[in-house]
Short mmCIF file of C-alpha atoms and ligand atoms in Angstrom, two decimals:
data_model
loop_
_atom_site.label_atom_id
_atom_site.label_comp_id
_atom_site.label_asym_id
_atom_site.label_seq_id
_atom_site.Cartn_x
_atom_site.Cartn_y
_atom_site.Cartn_z
CA UNK A 1 6.46 29.27 26.47
CA UNK A 2 8.65 30.17 23.49
CA UNK A 3 8.75 27.93 20.44
CA UNK A 4 11.87 25.96 21.36
CA UNK A 5 10.56 25.37 24.89
CA UNK A 6 7.29 24.07 23.43
CA UNK A 7 9.13 21.67 21.11
CA UNK A 8 11.28 20.42 23.99
CA UNK A 9 8.15 19.99 26.11
CA UNK A 10 6.40 17.97 23.38
CA UNK A 11 9.44 15.76 22.84
CA UNK A 12 9.61 15.15 26.60
CA UNK A 13 5.99 13.99 26.58
CA UNK A 14 6.86 11.63 23.75
CA UNK A 15 9.82 10.34 25.82
CA UNK A 16 7.81 9.83 28.94
CA UNK A 17 4.20 9.10 28.06
CA UNK A 18 3.98 7.67 24.55
CA UNK A 19 4.33 3.98 23.89
CA UNK A 20 7.00 3.57 21.24
CA UNK A 21 5.50 0.38 19.88
CA UNK A 22 4.13 2.03 16.77
CA UNK A 23 6.30 3.04 13.80
CA UNK A 24 7.00 6.66 14.82
CA UNK A 25 10.43 5.87 16.24
CA UNK A 26 11.69 4.23 13.09
CA UNK A 27 13.25 7.73 12.88
CA UNK A 28 15.31 9.09 15.76
CA UNK A 29 13.90 12.64 15.41
CA UNK A 30 10.31 12.10 14.28
CA UNK A 31 8.68 15.04 12.51
CA UNK A 32 6.19 16.96 14.69
CA UNK A 33 3.68 17.84 11.98
CA UNK A 34 1.65 21.03 12.14
CA UNK A 35 -0.07 21.48 8.80
CA UNK A 36 -0.30 19.96 5.34
CA UNK A 37 -1.56 20.67 1.83
CA UNK A 38 -1.18 19.01 -1.56
CA UNK A 39 2.14 17.15 -1.47
CA UNK A 40 3.53 19.27 1.38
CA UNK A 41 3.79 18.75 5.14
CA UNK A 42 4.94 21.58 7.43
CA UNK A 43 6.37 20.85 10.86
CA UNK A 44 6.38 22.77 14.10
CA UNK A 45 9.68 24.43 13.10
CA UNK A 46 8.11 25.58 9.82
CA UNK A 47 10.30 23.23 7.78
CA UNK A 48 8.57 22.45 4.49
CA UNK A 49 8.68 18.78 3.52
CA UNK A 50 7.86 17.48 0.05
CA UNK A 51 6.19 14.12 0.56
CA UNK A 52 7.20 11.52 -2.02
CA UNK A 53 5.20 8.73 -0.44
CA UNK A 54 1.90 10.35 0.55
CA UNK A 55 1.61 8.55 3.86
CA UNK A 56 2.30 5.12 2.37
CA UNK A 57 -0.19 5.89 -0.39
CA UNK A 58 -2.98 6.80 2.05
CA UNK A 59 -3.46 10.23 0.55
CA UNK A 60 -3.21 9.80 -3.22
CA UNK A 61 -5.32 12.90 -3.91
CA UNK A 62 -3.34 15.34 -1.79
CA UNK A 63 -3.40 16.58 1.77
CA UNK A 64 -6.41 18.75 2.52
CA UNK A 65 -7.94 18.11 -0.88
CA UNK A 66 -10.55 20.92 -0.91
CA UNK A 67 -13.37 18.92 -2.54
CA UNK A 68 -13.05 16.08 -0.06
CA UNK A 69 -12.60 18.43 2.87
CA UNK A 70 -15.75 20.37 1.92
CA UNK A 71 -17.78 17.16 1.69
CA UNK A 72 -16.68 16.28 5.21
CA UNK A 73 -17.50 19.75 6.45
CA UNK A 74 -20.99 19.43 4.95
CA UNK A 75 -21.37 16.05 6.64
CA UNK A 76 -20.26 17.59 9.93
CA UNK A 77 -23.25 19.92 9.69
CA UNK A 78 -25.83 17.34 8.61
CA UNK A 79 -25.18 13.79 9.84
CA UNK A 80 -21.78 13.77 11.60
CA UNK A 81 -22.56 10.66 13.62
CA UNK A 82 -25.18 7.97 13.56
CA UNK A 83 -25.51 4.39 14.68
CA UNK A 84 -24.05 1.79 12.36
CA UNK A 85 -27.28 -0.17 12.88
CA UNK A 86 -29.01 2.24 10.48
CA UNK A 87 -28.56 2.91 6.81
CA UNK A 88 -27.54 6.33 5.51
CA UNK A 89 -27.34 7.73 2.01
CA UNK A 90 -23.54 8.08 1.68
CA UNK A 91 -22.95 4.51 2.75
CA UNK A 92 -25.41 3.14 0.19
CA UNK A 93 -24.21 5.29 -2.69
CA UNK A 94 -20.61 4.37 -1.90
CA UNK A 95 -21.33 0.62 -1.95
CA UNK A 96 -23.04 1.03 -5.33
CA UNK A 97 -20.10 2.96 -6.79
CA UNK A 98 -17.66 0.19 -5.85
CA UNK A 99 -19.90 -2.60 -7.13
CA UNK A 100 -20.50 -0.74 -10.41
CA UNK A 101 -16.77 -0.13 -10.90
CA UNK A 102 -15.91 -3.79 -10.31
CA UNK A 103 -18.77 -4.90 -12.56
CA UNK A 104 -17.58 -2.61 -15.39
CA UNK A 105 -14.10 -4.14 -15.16
CA UNK A 106 -14.95 -7.81 -14.60
CA UNK A 107 -18.61 -8.40 -15.41
CA UNK A 108 -19.01 -9.75 -11.85
CA UNK A 109 -21.76 -8.79 -9.47
CA UNK A 110 -20.86 -8.43 -5.83
CA UNK A 111 -21.53 -6.76 -2.51
CA UNK A 112 -19.57 -4.50 -0.19
CA UNK A 113 -19.19 -4.17 3.55
CA UNK A 114 -17.20 -1.58 5.45
CA UNK A 115 -14.81 -1.50 8.36
CA UNK A 116 -12.43 0.92 10.02
CA UNK A 117 -8.94 0.14 8.73
CA UNK A 118 -6.88 -2.16 6.53
CA UNK A 119 -6.24 -5.05 8.92
CA UNK A 120 -9.88 -5.05 10.02
CA UNK A 121 -11.13 -5.44 6.49
CA UNK A 122 -8.54 -8.13 5.72
CA UNK A 123 -10.00 -9.96 8.73
CA UNK A 124 -13.46 -9.55 7.21
CA UNK A 125 -12.10 -11.04 3.98
CA UNK A 126 -10.78 -13.98 6.02
CA UNK A 127 -14.24 -14.48 7.50
CA UNK A 128 -15.76 -14.58 4.02
CA UNK A 129 -13.16 -17.16 3.01
CA UNK A 130 -13.72 -19.33 6.07
CA UNK A 131 -17.50 -19.15 5.83
CA UNK A 132 -17.49 -20.22 2.20
CA UNK A 133 -14.62 -22.73 2.09
CA UNK A 134 -14.66 -23.97 5.69
CA UNK A 135 -10.87 -23.79 5.56
CA UNK A 136 -8.67 -21.82 7.94
CA UNK A 137 -5.43 -22.15 6.03
CA UNK A 138 -4.63 -19.52 3.44
CA UNK A 139 -1.63 -18.69 1.27
CA UNK A 140 0.18 -15.41 0.79
CA UNK A 141 3.51 -14.33 -0.65
CA UNK A 142 6.94 -13.68 0.78
CA UNK A 143 7.36 -9.93 1.03
CA UNK A 144 3.63 -9.29 1.32
CA UNK A 145 2.07 -7.02 3.91
CA UNK A 146 -1.60 -7.32 4.83
CA UNK A 147 -1.58 -5.65 8.24
CA UNK A 148 -0.50 -6.21 11.80
CA UNK A 149 -3.53 -7.25 13.87
CA UNK A 150 -2.81 -10.55 15.57
CA UNK A 151 -4.66 -12.68 13.02
CA UNK A 152 -3.48 -10.78 9.97
CA UNK A 153 0.14 -10.90 11.20
CA UNK A 154 -0.07 -14.54 10.14
CA UNK A 155 -0.52 -13.44 6.53
CA UNK A 156 2.06 -10.63 6.47
CA UNK A 157 5.36 -12.25 5.62
CA UNK A 158 7.83 -10.57 7.93
CA UNK A 159 8.79 -12.77 10.86
CA UNK A 160 9.42 -9.56 12.81
CA UNK A 161 5.66 -8.98 13.13
CA UNK A 162 5.11 -12.33 14.85
CA UNK A 163 8.29 -12.93 16.76
CA UNK A 164 7.14 -11.55 20.14
CA UNK A 165 3.58 -12.80 20.12
CA UNK A 166 3.68 -16.57 20.49
CA UNK A 167 2.03 -19.07 18.20
CA UNK A 168 0.27 -17.88 15.06
CA UNK A 169 -1.83 -20.97 14.56
CA UNK A 170 -3.20 -19.99 11.17
CA UNK A 171 0.01 -18.65 9.71
CA UNK A 172 -0.26 -18.57 5.93
CA UNK A 173 1.69 -20.79 3.57
CA UNK A 174 4.07 -18.32 1.93
CA UNK A 175 5.26 -18.66 -1.63
CA UNK A 176 8.21 -16.70 -3.10
CA UNK A 177 7.12 -13.57 -4.97
CA UNK A 178 8.39 -12.63 -8.44
CA UNK A 179 10.96 -10.22 -7.04
CA UNK A 180 13.13 -10.64 -10.11
CA UNK A 181 16.10 -8.48 -9.13
CA UNK A 182 16.52 -10.57 -5.95
CA UNK A 183 15.10 -13.89 -7.08
CA UNK A 184 14.53 -16.30 -4.20
CA UNK A 185 15.49 -19.17 -6.50
CA UNK A 186 18.55 -17.25 -7.75
CA UNK A 187 17.34 -17.41 -11.36
CA UNK A 188 17.63 -14.78 -14.09
CA UNK A 189 14.49 -13.19 -15.42
CA UNK A 190 15.73 -13.50 -19.01
CA UNK A 191 15.73 -17.30 -19.02
CA UNK A 192 13.81 -18.38 -15.89
CA UNK A 193 10.68 -19.18 -17.88
CA UNK A 194 8.50 -17.92 -15.00
CA UNK A 195 9.97 -20.49 -12.65
CA UNK A 196 8.45 -19.08 -9.44
CA UNK A 197 4.95 -18.95 -10.93
CA UNK A 198 5.31 -22.51 -12.17
CA UNK A 199 6.45 -23.67 -8.72
CA UNK A 200 3.33 -22.22 -7.13
CA UNK A 201 1.10 -24.07 -9.58
CA UNK A 202 3.20 -27.20 -9.14
CA UNK A 203 2.71 -27.23 -5.36
CA UNK A 204 -0.85 -28.45 -6.04
CA UNK A 205 0.24 -31.28 -8.38
CA UNK A 206 0.39 -34.18 -5.93
CA UNK A 207 -0.79 -34.82 -2.40
CA UNK A 208 2.85 -35.46 -1.43
CA UNK A 209 3.59 -31.76 -1.75
CA UNK A 210 1.39 -31.39 1.29
CA UNK A 211 -1.40 -28.98 0.37
CA UNK A 212 -3.72 -30.56 -2.19
CA UNK A 213 -4.96 -33.85 -3.58
CA UNK A 214 -6.92 -34.31 -6.82
CA UNK A 215 -10.30 -33.45 -5.35
CA UNK A 216 -9.48 -31.37 -2.32
CA UNK A 217 -6.98 -28.91 -0.89
CA UNK A 218 -6.13 -27.17 2.34
CA UNK A 219 -5.93 -23.61 1.06
CA UNK A 220 -9.08 -21.53 1.38
CA UNK A 221 -7.69 -18.46 -0.33
CA UNK A 222 -4.60 -16.90 -1.80
CA UNK A 223 -4.08 -13.36 -0.51
CA UNK A 224 -2.22 -11.28 -3.08
CA UNK A 225 -0.61 -7.88 -2.88
CA UNK A 226 0.00 -7.52 -6.59
CA UNK A 227 2.80 -4.92 -6.38
CA UNK A 228 4.31 -5.33 -2.96
CA UNK A 229 4.31 -2.34 -0.65
CA UNK A 230 7.53 -3.57 0.94
CA UNK A 231 9.58 -2.17 -1.91
CA UNK A 232 6.97 -1.30 -4.54
CA UNK A 233 8.18 -4.40 -6.31
CA UNK A 234 6.51 -4.80 -9.69
CA UNK A 235 6.23 -8.39 -10.91
CA UNK A 236 6.16 -9.39 -14.59
CA UNK A 237 2.78 -8.96 -16.25
CA UNK A 238 2.26 -12.68 -16.78
CA UNK A 239 3.20 -13.76 -13.23
CA UNK A 240 -0.25 -14.09 -11.67
CA UNK A 241 -2.06 -15.51 -14.64
CA UNK A 242 0.31 -18.51 -14.58
CA UNK A 243 -1.20 -19.82 -11.34
CA UNK A 244 -4.33 -17.84 -10.40
CA UNK A 245 -6.76 -19.54 -12.84
CA UNK A 246 -5.65 -23.00 -11.68
CA UNK A 247 -6.12 -21.98 -8.05
CA UNK A 248 -9.61 -20.67 -8.79
CA UNK A 249 -10.48 -23.83 -10.72
CA UNK A 250 -9.65 -25.78 -7.56
CA UNK A 251 -11.90 -23.59 -5.41
CA UNK A 252 -9.14 -21.46 -3.88
CA UNK A 253 -10.46 -17.91 -3.59
CA UNK A 254 -8.27 -15.05 -4.77
CA UNK A 255 -8.23 -12.12 -2.36
CA UNK A 256 -6.74 -9.07 -4.01
CA UNK A 257 -5.45 -6.67 -1.37
CA UNK A 258 -5.64 -3.28 -3.10
CA UNK A 259 -5.33 -1.35 0.16
CA UNK A 260 -2.06 0.33 -0.83
CA UNK A 261 -1.99 0.04 -4.61
CA UNK A 262 -5.64 0.51 -5.57
CA UNK A 263 -7.26 3.92 -6.18
CA UNK A 264 -5.20 4.63 -9.35
CA UNK A 265 -1.81 4.29 -7.64
CA UNK A 266 -0.65 1.99 -10.47
CA UNK A 267 -2.38 4.08 -13.15
CA UNK A 268 -5.55 1.99 -13.07
CA UNK A 269 -8.34 2.02 -10.51
CA UNK A 270 -7.41 -1.52 -9.45
CA UNK A 271 -3.95 -3.03 -9.90
CA UNK A 272 -5.47 -6.37 -10.97
CA UNK A 273 -6.42 -4.71 -14.26
CA UNK A 274 -2.74 -4.87 -15.29
CA UNK A 275 -2.44 -8.58 -14.68
CA UNK A 276 -5.36 -10.19 -16.53
CA UNK A 277 -6.76 -11.91 -13.47
CA UNK A 278 -10.16 -11.52 -11.85
CA UNK A 279 -10.22 -11.67 -8.04
CA UNK A 280 -13.05 -13.11 -5.94
CA UNK A 281 -12.58 -10.64 -3.11
CA UNK A 282 -11.06 -7.12 -3.09
CA UNK A 283 -9.99 -5.02 -0.10
CA UNK A 284 -9.65 -1.21 -0.07
CA UNK A 285 -8.53 1.25 2.60
CA UNK A 286 -5.91 4.05 2.93
CA UNK A 287 -6.69 6.40 -0.01
CA UNK A 288 -10.25 5.09 -0.04
CA UNK A 289 -11.03 8.13 2.15
CA UNK A 290 -7.86 9.94 1.06
CA UNK A 291 -6.59 9.31 4.58
CA UNK A 292 -9.49 11.08 6.30
CA UNK A 293 -11.73 9.55 8.90
CA UNK A 294 -10.65 5.97 8.27
CA UNK A 295 -12.95 3.62 6.46
CA UNK A 296 -12.15 0.43 4.59
CA UNK A 297 -14.16 -1.80 2.30
CA UNK A 298 -14.30 -5.39 1.23
CA UNK A 299 -16.00 -6.33 -2.03
CA UNK A 300 -16.84 -9.99 -2.65
CA UNK A 301 -18.58 -11.90 -5.42
CA UNK A 302 -22.34 -12.17 -4.91
CA UNK A 303 -22.23 -15.95 -4.30
CA UNK A 304 -19.80 -15.46 -1.39
CA UNK A 305 -21.72 -12.76 0.45
CA UNK A 306 -25.32 -13.18 -0.68
CA UNK A 307 -27.98 -12.30 1.88
CA UNK A 308 -28.43 -16.01 2.63
CA UNK A 309 -24.70 -16.68 3.20
CA UNK A 310 -23.45 -13.61 5.03
CA UNK A 311 -26.37 -13.09 7.36
CA UNK A 312 -26.68 -10.17 9.83
CA UNK A 313 -23.97 -10.12 12.48
CA UNK A 314 -21.32 -12.01 10.49
CA UNK A 315 -19.15 -8.89 10.75
CA UNK A 316 -19.46 -5.82 12.89
CA UNK A 317 -17.55 -2.97 14.43
CA UNK A 318 -19.24 -0.04 16.09
CA UNK A 319 -17.53 2.47 13.78
CA UNK A 320 -17.49 0.24 10.70
CA UNK A 321 -19.55 2.55 8.52
CA UNK A 322 -19.49 5.85 10.35
CA UNK A 323 -20.97 8.72 8.39
CA UNK A 324 -17.90 10.98 8.26
CA UNK A 325 -15.92 8.12 6.78
CA UNK A 326 -18.55 7.25 4.19
CA UNK A 327 -18.87 10.94 3.22
CA UNK A 328 -15.09 11.21 2.79
CA UNK A 329 -14.93 7.98 0.79
CA UNK A 330 -17.87 8.89 -1.42
CA UNK A 331 -16.39 12.27 -2.27
CA UNK A 332 -12.94 10.72 -2.80
CA UNK A 333 -14.53 8.27 -5.22
CA UNK A 334 -16.33 11.06 -7.07
CA UNK A 335 -13.19 13.19 -7.18
CA UNK A 336 -11.15 10.26 -8.50
CA UNK A 337 -13.71 9.32 -11.15
CA UNK A 338 -14.07 12.91 -12.35
CA UNK A 339 -10.35 13.00 -13.28
CA UNK A 340 -9.10 11.23 -16.34
CA UNK A 341 -6.29 9.47 -14.49
CA UNK A 342 -6.13 6.62 -16.93
CA UNK A 343 -4.88 8.93 -19.69
CA UNK A 344 -3.14 11.58 -17.51
CA UNK A 345 -1.02 9.36 -15.31
CA UNK A 346 1.03 7.56 -18.00
CA UNK A 347 2.51 10.93 -19.05
CA UNK A 348 3.47 11.84 -15.48
CA UNK A 349 4.64 8.30 -14.78
CA UNK A 350 6.98 8.38 -17.78
CA UNK A 351 8.34 11.78 -16.80
CA UNK A 352 8.92 10.71 -13.18
CA UNK A 353 10.62 7.49 -14.25
CA UNK A 354 12.88 9.37 -16.66
CA UNK A 355 13.93 11.61 -13.75
CA UNK A 356 14.79 8.53 -11.66
CA UNK A 357 16.66 7.01 -14.60
CA UNK A 358 18.78 10.17 -14.94
CA UNK A 359 19.71 9.82 -11.26
CA UNK A 360 20.60 6.18 -11.89
CA UNK A 361 23.03 7.27 -14.62
CA UNK A 362 24.62 9.72 -12.17
CA UNK A 363 25.02 7.48 -9.10
CA UNK A 364 26.69 4.10 -9.69
CA UNK A 365 25.22 2.64 -6.48
CA UNK A 366 21.70 2.88 -7.92
CA UNK A 367 21.12 -0.61 -9.18
CA UNK A 368 17.61 -0.38 -10.53
CA UNK A 369 14.67 1.95 -10.97
CA UNK A 370 11.24 0.76 -11.99
CA UNK A 371 7.69 2.06 -12.03
CA UNK A 372 4.06 1.26 -12.74
CA UNK A 373 1.73 4.25 -12.87
CA UNK A 374 2.72 6.47 -9.95
CA UNK A 375 4.41 3.72 -7.96
CA UNK A 376 8.21 3.63 -8.23
CA UNK A 377 11.19 1.90 -6.70
CA UNK A 378 14.91 2.60 -6.62
CA UNK A 379 17.34 0.03 -5.22
CA UNK A 380 20.95 0.49 -4.11
CA UNK A 381 23.85 -1.95 -4.20
CA UNK A 382 27.19 -1.83 -2.40
CA UNK A 383 30.68 -2.07 -3.93
CA UNK A 384 30.32 -5.83 -4.29
CA UNK A 385 27.01 -5.51 -6.12
CA UNK A 386 25.03 -6.85 -3.13
CA UNK A 387 21.93 -5.12 -1.75
CA UNK A 388 23.28 -2.10 0.18
CA UNK A 389 21.68 -2.92 3.52
CA UNK A 390 19.91 -0.04 5.26
CA UNK A 391 20.99 2.50 2.64
CA UNK A 392 17.31 3.34 2.09
CA UNK A 393 16.86 4.04 5.79
CA UNK A 394 19.95 6.23 5.77
CA UNK A 395 18.57 8.18 2.80
CA UNK A 396 15.26 8.72 4.62
CA UNK A 397 17.06 10.25 7.60
CA UNK A 398 19.29 12.42 5.41
CA UNK A 399 16.25 13.67 3.50
CA UNK A 400 14.18 14.40 6.57
CA UNK A 401 16.80 15.97 8.82
CA UNK A 402 18.57 18.33 6.39
CA UNK A 403 17.76 21.39 4.29
CA UNK A 404 17.97 21.31 0.50
CA UNK A 405 17.73 24.31 -1.78
CA UNK A 406 15.57 24.59 -4.89
CA UNK A 407 15.15 27.86 -6.80
CA UNK A 408 16.09 29.93 -3.75
CA UNK A 409 13.74 28.11 -1.37
CA UNK A 410 14.56 25.56 1.29
CA UNK A 411 12.85 22.19 1.50
CA UNK A 412 13.17 18.82 3.15
CA UNK A 413 12.04 15.55 1.64
CA UNK A 414 9.88 12.75 3.05
CA UNK A 415 11.12 9.47 1.62
CA UNK A 416 10.23 5.87 2.42
CA UNK A 417 12.80 3.12 2.51
CA UNK A 418 11.94 -0.24 1.02
CA UNK A 419 13.21 -3.64 0.02
CA UNK A 420 13.83 -6.81 2.04
CA UNK A 421 17.12 -5.30 3.25
CA UNK A 422 15.97 -1.67 3.42
CA UNK A 423 18.28 -1.24 0.48
CA UNK A 424 16.21 1.19 -1.51
CA UNK A 425 13.47 3.75 -1.78
CA UNK A 426 9.83 3.38 -2.67
CA UNK A 427 8.04 6.37 -4.03
CA UNK A 428 4.31 7.03 -4.24
CA UNK A 429 3.91 10.70 -5.17
CA UNK A 430 0.75 12.79 -5.12
CA UNK A 431 -1.36 11.75 -8.13
CA UNK A 432 -2.13 15.37 -9.04
CA UNK A 433 1.56 16.30 -9.00
CA UNK A 434 2.58 18.74 -11.75
CA UNK A 435 5.56 18.43 -14.07
CA UNK A 436 7.20 21.38 -12.26
CA UNK A 437 6.72 19.60 -8.93
CA UNK A 438 8.30 16.43 -10.36
CA UNK A 439 11.31 18.55 -11.43
CA UNK A 440 11.56 19.88 -7.88
CA UNK A 441 11.40 16.38 -6.36
CA UNK A 442 14.14 15.14 -8.68
CA UNK A 443 16.39 18.11 -7.86
CA UNK A 444 15.91 17.53 -4.12
CA UNK A 445 16.36 13.77 -4.41
CA UNK A 446 19.57 14.38 -6.36
CA UNK A 447 20.96 16.34 -3.38
CA UNK A 448 19.91 13.62 -0.92
CA UNK A 449 21.61 10.94 -3.04
CA UNK A 450 24.77 13.07 -3.25
CA UNK A 451 24.84 13.12 0.57
CA UNK A 452 24.15 9.39 0.72
CA UNK A 453 27.06 8.81 -1.64
CA UNK A 454 29.33 11.03 0.51
CA UNK A 455 28.30 9.10 3.61
CA UNK A 456 30.10 6.07 2.11
CA UNK A 457 28.85 2.87 0.50
C1 LIG B 501 -1.52 -3.87 1.33
C2 LIG B 501 -1.91 -3.56 2.73
N1 LIG B 501 -2.83 -4.31 3.34
C3 LIG B 501 -3.22 -4.06 4.60
C4 LIG B 501 -2.68 -3.02 5.32
C5 LIG B 501 -3.10 -2.79 6.75
O1 LIG B 501 -3.77 -1.59 6.89
P1 LIG B 501 -3.90 -0.89 8.34
O2 LIG B 501 -2.55 -0.37 8.68
O3 LIG B 501 -4.91 0.19 8.14
O4 LIG B 501 -4.36 -1.94 9.28
C6 LIG B 501 -1.73 -2.20 4.72
C7 LIG B 501 -1.14 -1.07 5.45
O5 LIG B 501 -0.09 -0.56 5.15
C8 LIG B 501 -1.33 -2.48 3.39
O6 LIG B 501 -0.42 -1.74 2.77
#
């Protein structure tokens, strides 16, 4: 079979045998990936793609990171599989690393349990909440994403995730997020006086607002995605501290979902460190193993998961702490901690943001660019100054399906669209990206935006 025949054959299998219910067919010609390294993915046609989103931030430390890969190879030759009913060294050392890191940052003691992916560990967090508060109802924020299992779909804001699946009995109460450039309350950031944060706190003021009376309330926990993955929306620094302490005072647990934005994505190990709040529960996944052999973790304060409270069998999945996953996560943690990201990343962040700002000066349809650490957003508006619906999606297709030249070489770009109207881009580059690689990304992005502009606002 020659190469083109093979590609046609594979695409036919996709047509005929694959369920299209996952997110692959968000693109009409999905990439057929063949290899990857650093910030680069190569497809079956040998097109070289520069990835600006690192698999939705699941691979912060680069594809095929040699240190992490070697640790997994070593594990393959020692303890590649073992029952989750036993302990093993990597699992124990990993739990200690997480607890120590949280303790150093908050002074709180806690415990960790593992699971297989993001939604699964959010469900474990829900169990911890229900066991401790005896309440099923939780709150989350408009625009938030916490996963797509049936239960967790009730916490993720998009109606799209629930619309085909009947009743979601424990659907969260959803409060507007501080998405200042598209304020739900149509206020201006300059003079809103943190209106949205005040409204959240106010909802607990009287029993007639429906969720709380003086000595009791219906909300077991508030699930927070501090910078929302939907558009990498970055709220003001004082947003959370205007309502989180009051919620905690009333016994509402704060679950900080760091699955996408933890692991130094925002320039700090945990995003909560930017916002002067201390969560009760933290979830990690995605880059926790740098995208290898999936493993997720939930940390909770000691009182919530002490040996007396969370007794054996409260949570379990056969593969919840499989040894390849714990080896990958432990080495990812060691790799991450051996780099001085806290002082390195601000320099790269500033340089990246300046590149995006230069593009903003060049293209009038770019309404805003913003960044925190190595998490960036760029939003587009139409001729009337309204969100340019689906422009982000269009840019993704243009970037992925066309060749762009840089210094005599040909590349393609992997972009992610974002925003409530798919009106922008969200960028989560490789954390070890070099200045020269940032220059290359900006030059390629410039060419994609030129095409987007030509395609008509
Ligand atoms: C913040 C956040 N929470 C939870 C999840 C769910 O993770 P998974 O897709 O592994 O179930 C995601 C995935 O994108 C996420 O970004």
